[in-house]
Amino acid sequence: MNIAQLVFLLLSGASYISISATAFIVIGKSRTLTNAFLSPSSLIVEPDGGVELIPIDTIDARMKNMGAVDGLSGKDGPAYDYWMSAQVKGRLISDFRSQIVKDASKKANFPGFRKGQIPPYAQPKMTAFALQEGIVKTAESVVAAFGLKALDGSAGDMQVQEDIQQILKSYKVGEDVSFTATLKCEFDPLKVKPSAEAVIETAAEDVSAPATEPE
């Protein structure tokens, strides 16, 4: 989602957005934000199992293949469940918020406020939108850095594990924000050799295979 679309959501009063690996999906005005970005100490516990991936590009993040998704595939091969951990840089969030404020000021016309003025009650929404845009862009970078690509449509939606209501209560723009998430992806054939899937499957089998007793 681009900045213009975020501004439209702000001015239209939207307050609930679910996070996708590629875009925002507006669910409705009356609900509350349910995804979040917290400090490392508040992150949801990492799931057991899975195979740790090695990034093909330099990035400060983790990605674990949790196994193939039954009955689901991407355009170029099988789909897998993934768990990821990453951090959104505070500078990125600040830049997004500044752009949202700038663009919103050009179009704002709230009742009771002069044209171009953003009322105080709209400020938290701008911070929330900037956080979410930051998480989406960071997730896109992480997925690409591990040679993956998100599935098309709702199958590619990413589920952030933490609670945004809590982080927004104390978050200060400019702070880095860590998060964990689950998502379904396929290997990107333009970045990863076809044999990579076989390597992942073999490693997963080795992890799940029962240990043998020494003779």
PDB file of C-alpha atoms in Angstrom:
ATOM      1  CA  MET A   1       0.000   0.000   0.000  1.00  0.00           C
ATOM      2  CA  ASN A   2       1.369   3.431  -0.914  1.00  0.00           C
ATOM      3  CA  ILE A   3       1.323   6.598   1.182  1.00  0.00           C
ATOM      4  CA  ALA A   4      -1.623   8.055  -0.733  1.00  0.00           C
ATOM      5  CA  GLN A   5      -3.747   5.034   0.170  1.00  0.00           C
ATOM      6  CA  LEU A   6      -2.722   5.315   3.820  1.00  0.00           C
ATOM      7  CA  VAL A   7      -3.744   8.963   3.841  1.00  0.00           C
ATOM      8  CA  PHE A   8      -7.108   8.024   2.328  1.00  0.00           C
ATOM      9  CA  LEU A   9      -7.633   5.478   5.127  1.00  0.00           C
ATOM     10  CA  LEU A  10      -6.699   8.074   7.725  1.00  0.00           C
ATOM     11  CA  LEU A  11      -9.105  10.662   6.353  1.00  0.00           C
ATOM     12  CA  SER A  12     -11.894   8.079   5.936  1.00  0.00           C
ATOM     13  CA  GLY A  13     -11.621   6.980   9.564  1.00  0.00           C
ATOM     14  CA  ALA A  14     -10.430   3.398   9.021  1.00  0.00           C
ATOM     15  CA  SER A  15      -8.958   1.978  12.210  1.00  0.00           C
ATOM     16  CA  TYR A  16      -8.456  -1.727  11.603  1.00  0.00           C
ATOM     17  CA  ILE A  17      -5.948  -3.094   9.132  1.00  0.00           C
ATOM     18  CA  SER A  18      -4.671  -6.653   8.851  1.00  0.00           C
ATOM     19  CA  ILE A  19      -1.152  -7.203   7.625  1.00  0.00           C
ATOM     20  CA  SER A  20      -0.331  -9.002   4.389  1.00  0.00           C
ATOM     21  CA  ALA A  21       3.137  -9.754   3.107  1.00  0.00           C
ATOM     22  CA  THR A  22       2.436  -7.494   0.149  1.00  0.00           C
ATOM     23  CA  ALA A  23      -0.297  -5.032   1.174  1.00  0.00           C
ATOM     24  CA  PHE A  24      -2.759  -3.825   3.785  1.00  0.00           C
ATOM     25  CA  ILE A  25      -6.324  -5.118   3.834  1.00  0.00           C
ATOM     26  CA  VAL A  26      -8.933  -2.863   5.381  1.00  0.00           C
ATOM     27  CA  ILE A  27     -11.311  -4.978   7.474  1.00  0.00           C
ATOM     28  CA  GLY A  28     -13.614  -2.314   8.889  1.00  0.00           C
ATOM     29  CA  LYS A  29     -13.892   0.948  10.792  1.00  0.00           C
ATOM     30  CA  SER A  30     -15.396  -0.397  13.993  1.00  0.00           C
ATOM     31  CA  ARG A  31     -12.769  -2.972  14.945  1.00  0.00           C
ATOM     32  CA  THR A  32      -9.489  -2.479  16.723  1.00  0.00           C
ATOM     33  CA  LEU A  33      -5.916  -3.176  15.678  1.00  0.00           C
ATOM     34  CA  THR A  34      -4.910  -6.720  16.576  1.00  0.00           C
ATOM     35  CA  ASN A  35      -1.348  -7.126  15.278  1.00  0.00           C
ATOM     36  CA  ALA A  36       1.638  -5.685  17.088  1.00  0.00           C
ATOM     37  CA  PHE A  37       5.299  -4.836  17.279  1.00  0.00           C
ATOM     38  CA  LEU A  38       6.983  -5.246  20.661  1.00  0.00           C
ATOM     39  CA  SER A  39      10.390  -5.183  22.306  1.00  0.00           C
ATOM     40  CA  PRO A  40      12.415  -8.443  22.086  1.00  0.00           C
ATOM     41  CA  SER A  41      11.625  -9.327  25.702  1.00  0.00           C
ATOM     42  CA  SER A  42       7.880  -9.269  24.921  1.00  0.00           C
ATOM     43  CA  LEU A  43       7.965 -11.402  21.780  1.00  0.00           C
ATOM     44  CA  ILE A  44       5.879 -14.543  21.472  1.00  0.00           C
ATOM     45  CA  VAL A  45       7.933 -17.679  22.225  1.00  0.00           C
ATOM     46  CA  GLU A  46       9.637 -19.212  19.199  1.00  0.00           C
ATOM     47  CA  PRO A  47       7.970 -22.454  18.045  1.00  0.00           C
ATOM     48  CA  ASP A  48       9.844 -25.740  18.398  1.00  0.00           C
ATOM     49  CA  GLY A  49      11.145 -27.578  15.365  1.00  0.00           C
ATOM     50  CA  GLY A  50      11.597 -26.266  11.890  1.00  0.00           C
ATOM     51  CA  VAL A  51      14.688 -25.785   9.767  1.00  0.00           C
ATOM     52  CA  GLU A  52      16.697 -22.573  10.041  1.00  0.00           C
ATOM     53  CA  LEU A  53      17.269 -20.956   6.640  1.00  0.00           C
ATOM     54  CA  ILE A  54      20.462 -19.198   5.625  1.00  0.00           C
ATOM     55  CA  PRO A  55      19.822 -15.852   3.882  1.00  0.00           C
ATOM     56  CA  ILE A  56      21.153 -15.324   0.386  1.00  0.00           C
ATOM     57  CA  ASP A  57      21.421 -11.587   1.054  1.00  0.00           C
ATOM     58  CA  THR A  58      22.736  -9.886   4.180  1.00  0.00           C
ATOM     59  CA  ILE A  59      19.917  -9.139   6.626  1.00  0.00           C
ATOM     60  CA  ASP A  60      19.439  -9.064  10.397  1.00  0.00           C
ATOM     61  CA  ALA A  61      16.535 -11.491  10.656  1.00  0.00           C
ATOM     62  CA  ARG A  62      15.668 -15.167  11.090  1.00  0.00           C
ATOM     63  CA  MET A  63      13.500 -17.489   9.032  1.00  0.00           C
ATOM     64  CA  LYS A  64      12.499 -21.084   9.825  1.00  0.00           C
ATOM     65  CA  ASN A  65      10.839 -23.537   7.450  1.00  0.00           C
ATOM     66  CA  MET A  66       8.151 -25.285   9.521  1.00  0.00           C
ATOM     67  CA  GLY A  67       7.175 -27.792   6.805  1.00  0.00           C
ATOM     68  CA  ALA A  68       5.185 -28.124   3.600  1.00  0.00           C
ATOM     69  CA  VAL A  69       1.558 -26.963   3.492  1.00  0.00           C
ATOM     70  CA  ASP A  70      -0.779 -29.823   2.599  1.00  0.00           C
ATOM     71  CA  GLY A  71      -2.911 -29.208  -0.461  1.00  0.00           C
ATOM     72  CA  LEU A  72      -1.396 -25.808  -1.251  1.00  0.00           C
ATOM     73  CA  SER A  73       1.241 -24.751  -3.746  1.00  0.00           C
ATOM     74  CA  GLY A  74       2.565 -21.590  -5.314  1.00  0.00           C
ATOM     75  CA  LYS A  75       3.046 -20.693  -8.950  1.00  0.00           C
ATOM     76  CA  ASP A  76       6.506 -22.221  -9.095  1.00  0.00           C
ATOM     77  CA  GLY A  77       6.444 -25.026  -6.560  1.00  0.00           C
ATOM     78  CA  PRO A  78       5.233 -26.286  -3.187  1.00  0.00           C
ATOM     79  CA  ALA A  79       4.229 -23.908  -0.413  1.00  0.00           C
ATOM     80  CA  TYR A  80       5.773 -24.001   3.043  1.00  0.00           C
ATOM     81  CA  ASP A  81       4.856 -22.619   6.445  1.00  0.00           C
ATOM     82  CA  TYR A  82       7.462 -20.217   7.829  1.00  0.00           C
ATOM     83  CA  TRP A  83       8.196 -18.542  11.128  1.00  0.00           C
ATOM     84  CA  MET A  84      10.206 -15.339  11.041  1.00  0.00           C
ATOM     85  CA  SER A  85      11.740 -12.870  13.476  1.00  0.00           C
ATOM     86  CA  ALA A  86      12.892  -9.404  12.457  1.00  0.00           C
ATOM     87  CA  GLN A  87      13.180  -5.792  13.546  1.00  0.00           C
ATOM     88  CA  VAL A  88      11.707  -2.667  11.991  1.00  0.00           C
ATOM     89  CA  LYS A  89      14.178   0.199  12.170  1.00  0.00           C
ATOM     90  CA  GLY A  90      12.885   3.273  13.968  1.00  0.00           C
ATOM     91  CA  ARG A  91      14.159   5.513  11.180  1.00  0.00           C
ATOM     92  CA  LEU A  92      11.959   3.699   8.680  1.00  0.00           C
ATOM     93  CA  ILE A  93       8.869   4.188  10.859  1.00  0.00           C
ATOM     94  CA  SER A  94       9.730   7.866  11.357  1.00  0.00           C
ATOM     95  CA  ASP A  95      10.128   8.411   7.627  1.00  0.00           C
ATOM     96  CA  PHE A  96       6.789   6.789   6.872  1.00  0.00           C
ATOM     97  CA  ARG A  97       5.038   8.837   9.551  1.00  0.00           C
ATOM     98  CA  SER A  98       6.564  12.091   8.320  1.00  0.00           C
ATOM     99  CA  GLN A  99       5.368  11.370   4.791  1.00  0.00           C
ATOM    100  CA  ILE A 100       1.885  10.442   6.005  1.00  0.00           C
ATOM    101  CA  VAL A 101       1.663  13.678   8.023  1.00  0.00           C
ATOM    102  CA  LYS A 102       2.895  15.735   5.086  1.00  0.00           C
ATOM    103  CA  ASP A 103       0.438  14.244   2.621  1.00  0.00           C
ATOM    104  CA  ALA A 104      -2.465  14.232   5.073  1.00  0.00           C
ATOM    105  CA  SER A 105      -1.931  17.931   5.820  1.00  0.00           C
ATOM    106  CA  LYS A 106      -2.487  18.737   2.143  1.00  0.00           C
ATOM    107  CA  LYS A 107      -5.888  17.043   2.118  1.00  0.00           C
ATOM    108  CA  ALA A 108      -7.112  17.224   5.718  1.00  0.00           C
ATOM    109  CA  ASN A 109     -10.465  18.896   6.274  1.00  0.00           C
ATOM    110  CA  PHE A 110     -11.719  17.715   9.655  1.00  0.00           C
ATOM    111  CA  PRO A 111     -14.874  19.330  11.119  1.00  0.00           C
ATOM    112  CA  GLY A 112     -13.965  21.865  13.790  1.00  0.00           C
ATOM    113  CA  PHE A 113     -10.366  22.252  12.561  1.00  0.00           C
ATOM    114  CA  ARG A 114      -8.920  24.560   9.948  1.00  0.00           C
ATOM    115  CA  LYS A 115      -8.137  23.035   6.577  1.00  0.00           C
ATOM    116  CA  GLY A 116      -4.814  21.188   6.592  1.00  0.00           C
ATOM    117  CA  GLN A 117      -4.774  20.722  10.375  1.00  0.00           C
ATOM    118  CA  ILE A 118      -4.509  17.177  11.746  1.00  0.00           C
ATOM    119  CA  PRO A 119      -6.545  16.876  14.974  1.00  0.00           C
ATOM    120  CA  PRO A 120      -4.950  15.242  18.032  1.00  0.00           C
ATOM    121  CA  TYR A 121      -7.268  12.237  17.888  1.00  0.00           C
ATOM    122  CA  ALA A 122      -5.883  11.346  14.413  1.00  0.00           C
ATOM    123  CA  GLN A 123      -2.235  11.316  15.530  1.00  0.00           C
ATOM    124  CA  PRO A 124      -2.279   7.754  16.959  1.00  0.00           C
ATOM    125  CA  LYS A 125      -3.748   6.472  13.692  1.00  0.00           C
ATOM    126  CA  MET A 126      -0.846   7.949  11.759  1.00  0.00           C
ATOM    127  CA  THR A 127       1.600   6.250  14.101  1.00  0.00           C
ATOM    128  CA  ALA A 128      -0.246   2.945  13.738  1.00  0.00           C
ATOM    129  CA  PHE A 129      -0.252   3.219   9.938  1.00  0.00           C
ATOM    130  CA  ALA A 130       3.480   4.049   9.929  1.00  0.00           C
ATOM    131  CA  LEU A 131       4.208   1.048  12.137  1.00  0.00           C
ATOM    132  CA  GLN A 132       2.260  -1.247   9.869  1.00  0.00           C
ATOM    133  CA  GLU A 133       3.845   0.105   6.711  1.00  0.00           C
ATOM    134  CA  GLY A 134       7.228  -0.417   8.377  1.00  0.00           C
ATOM    135  CA  ILE A 135       6.452  -4.018   9.246  1.00  0.00           C
ATOM    136  CA  VAL A 136       5.223  -4.785   5.724  1.00  0.00           C
ATOM    137  CA  LYS A 137       8.290  -3.290   4.041  1.00  0.00           C
ATOM    138  CA  THR A 138      10.602  -5.051   6.499  1.00  0.00           C
ATOM    139  CA  ALA A 139       8.824  -8.371   5.934  1.00  0.00           C
ATOM    140  CA  GLU A 140       9.099  -7.969   2.170  1.00  0.00           C
ATOM    141  CA  SER A 141      12.848  -7.430   2.530  1.00  0.00           C
ATOM    142  CA  VAL A 142      13.228 -10.455   4.809  1.00  0.00           C
ATOM    143  CA  VAL A 143      11.250 -12.748   2.510  1.00  0.00           C
ATOM    144  CA  ALA A 144      13.354 -11.681  -0.478  1.00  0.00           C
ATOM    145  CA  ALA A 145      16.625 -11.996   1.469  1.00  0.00           C
ATOM    146  CA  PHE A 146      15.893 -15.674   2.132  1.00  0.00           C
ATOM    147  CA  GLY A 147      15.123 -16.428  -1.511  1.00  0.00           C
ATOM    148  CA  LEU A 148      11.377 -16.717  -0.947  1.00  0.00           C
ATOM    149  CA  LYS A 149       8.243 -15.071  -2.271  1.00  0.00           C
ATOM    150  CA  ALA A 150       4.835 -14.787  -0.640  1.00  0.00           C
ATOM    151  CA  LEU A 151       1.905 -16.694  -2.082  1.00  0.00           C
ATOM    152  CA  ASP A 152      -0.691 -14.756  -4.061  1.00  0.00           C
ATOM    153  CA  GLY A 153      -3.959 -13.619  -2.515  1.00  0.00           C
ATOM    154  CA  SER A 154      -5.067 -14.278   1.039  1.00  0.00           C
ATOM    155  CA  ALA A 155      -2.850 -17.390   1.196  1.00  0.00           C
ATOM    156  CA  GLY A 156       0.117 -15.022   1.386  1.00  0.00           C
ATOM    157  CA  ASP A 157      -1.184 -13.024   4.349  1.00  0.00           C
ATOM    158  CA  MET A 158       1.268 -12.737   7.207  1.00  0.00           C
ATOM    159  CA  GLN A 159       0.127 -13.213  10.808  1.00  0.00           C
ATOM    160  CA  VAL A 160       2.105 -11.040  13.222  1.00  0.00           C
ATOM    161  CA  GLN A 161       2.130 -12.778  16.593  1.00  0.00           C
ATOM    162  CA  GLU A 162       2.244  -9.848  18.999  1.00  0.00           C
ATOM    163  CA  ASP A 163      -0.425  -7.346  20.131  1.00  0.00           C
ATOM    164  CA  ILE A 164      -0.269  -3.849  18.647  1.00  0.00           C
ATOM    165  CA  GLN A 165      -2.617  -2.346  21.216  1.00  0.00           C
ATOM    166  CA  GLN A 166       0.039  -2.790  23.864  1.00  0.00           C
ATOM    167  CA  ILE A 167       2.914  -1.379  21.834  1.00  0.00           C
ATOM    168  CA  LEU A 168       0.931   1.702  20.778  1.00  0.00           C
ATOM    169  CA  LYS A 169       0.320   2.585  24.421  1.00  0.00           C
ATOM    170  CA  SER A 170       4.006   3.254  25.045  1.00  0.00           C
ATOM    171  CA  TYR A 171       5.634   3.387  21.631  1.00  0.00           C
ATOM    172  CA  LYS A 172       7.681   6.474  20.760  1.00  0.00           C
ATOM    173  CA  VAL A 173       8.245   7.213  17.093  1.00  0.00           C
ATOM    174  CA  GLY A 174      11.869   6.542  16.210  1.00  0.00           C
ATOM    175  CA  GLU A 175      12.252   3.410  18.319  1.00  0.00           C
ATOM    176  CA  ASP A 176      13.168   0.105  16.693  1.00  0.00           C
ATOM    177  CA  VAL A 177      10.419  -2.514  16.903  1.00  0.00           C
ATOM    178  CA  SER A 178      10.968  -6.283  16.949  1.00  0.00           C
ATOM    179  CA  PHE A 179       8.286  -8.727  15.829  1.00  0.00           C
ATOM    180  CA  THR A 180       7.649 -12.358  14.992  1.00  0.00           C
ATOM    181  CA  ALA A 181       5.274 -13.670  12.361  1.00  0.00           C
ATOM    182  CA  THR A 182       4.086 -16.716  10.483  1.00  0.00           C
ATOM    183  CA  LEU A 183       3.440 -16.839   6.757  1.00  0.00           C
ATOM    184  CA  LYS A 184       3.252 -19.156   3.765  1.00  0.00           C
ATOM    185  CA  CYS A 185       5.807 -18.802   0.985  1.00  0.00           C
ATOM    186  CA  GLU A 186       7.380 -20.632  -1.914  1.00  0.00           C
ATOM    187  CA  PHE A 187      10.963 -20.570  -3.110  1.00  0.00           C
ATOM    188  CA  ASP A 188      11.706 -17.885  -5.692  1.00  0.00           C
ATOM    189  CA  PRO A 189      13.186 -19.727  -8.703  1.00  0.00           C
ATOM    190  CA  LEU A 190      14.948 -16.535  -9.795  1.00  0.00           C
ATOM    191  CA  LYS A 191      16.925 -16.453  -6.544  1.00  0.00           C
ATOM    192  CA  VAL A 192      17.182 -20.030  -5.306  1.00  0.00           C
ATOM    193  CA  LYS A 193      18.368 -23.102  -7.203  1.00  0.00           C
ATOM    194  CA  PRO A 194      15.712 -25.823  -7.679  1.00  0.00           C
ATOM    195  CA  SER A 195      17.722 -28.173  -5.456  1.00  0.00           C
ATOM    196  CA  ALA A 196      17.141 -25.888  -2.448  1.00  0.00           C
ATOM    197  CA  GLU A 197      13.690 -27.348  -1.827  1.00  0.00           C
ATOM    198  CA  ALA A 198      15.116 -30.857  -1.725  1.00  0.00           C
ATOM    199  CA  VAL A 199      17.758 -29.712   0.755  1.00  0.00           C
ATOM    200  CA  ILE A 200      15.090 -28.214   3.011  1.00  0.00           C
ATOM    201  CA  GLU A 201      12.927 -31.332   2.844  1.00  0.00           C
ATOM    202  CA  THR A 202      15.902 -33.582   3.604  1.00  0.00           C
ATOM    203  CA  ALA A 203      16.904 -31.419   6.578  1.00  0.00           C
ATOM    204  CA  ALA A 204      13.327 -31.434   7.874  1.00  0.00           C
ATOM    205  CA  GLU A 205      13.230 -35.228   7.661  1.00  0.00           C
ATOM    206  CA  ASP A 206      16.525 -35.464   9.552  1.00  0.00           C
ATOM    207  CA  VAL A 207      15.163 -33.256  12.335  1.00  0.00           C
ATOM    208  CA  SER A 208      11.948 -35.251  12.696  1.00  0.00           C
ATOM    209  CA  ALA A 209      13.490 -38.719  12.319  1.00  0.00           C
ATOM    210  CA  PRO A 210      13.760 -40.696  15.609  1.00  0.00           C
ATOM    211  CA  ALA A 211      17.215 -41.226  16.995  1.00  0.00           C
ATOM    212  CA  THR A 212      18.651 -44.744  16.556  1.00  0.00           C
ATOM    213  CA  GLU A 213      20.212 -46.638  19.383  1.00  0.00           C
ATOM    214  CA  PRO A 214      23.929 -47.374  18.988  1.00  0.00           C
ATOM    215  CA  GLU A 215      24.759 -51.056  18.388  1.00  0.00           C
TER     216      GLU A 215
END
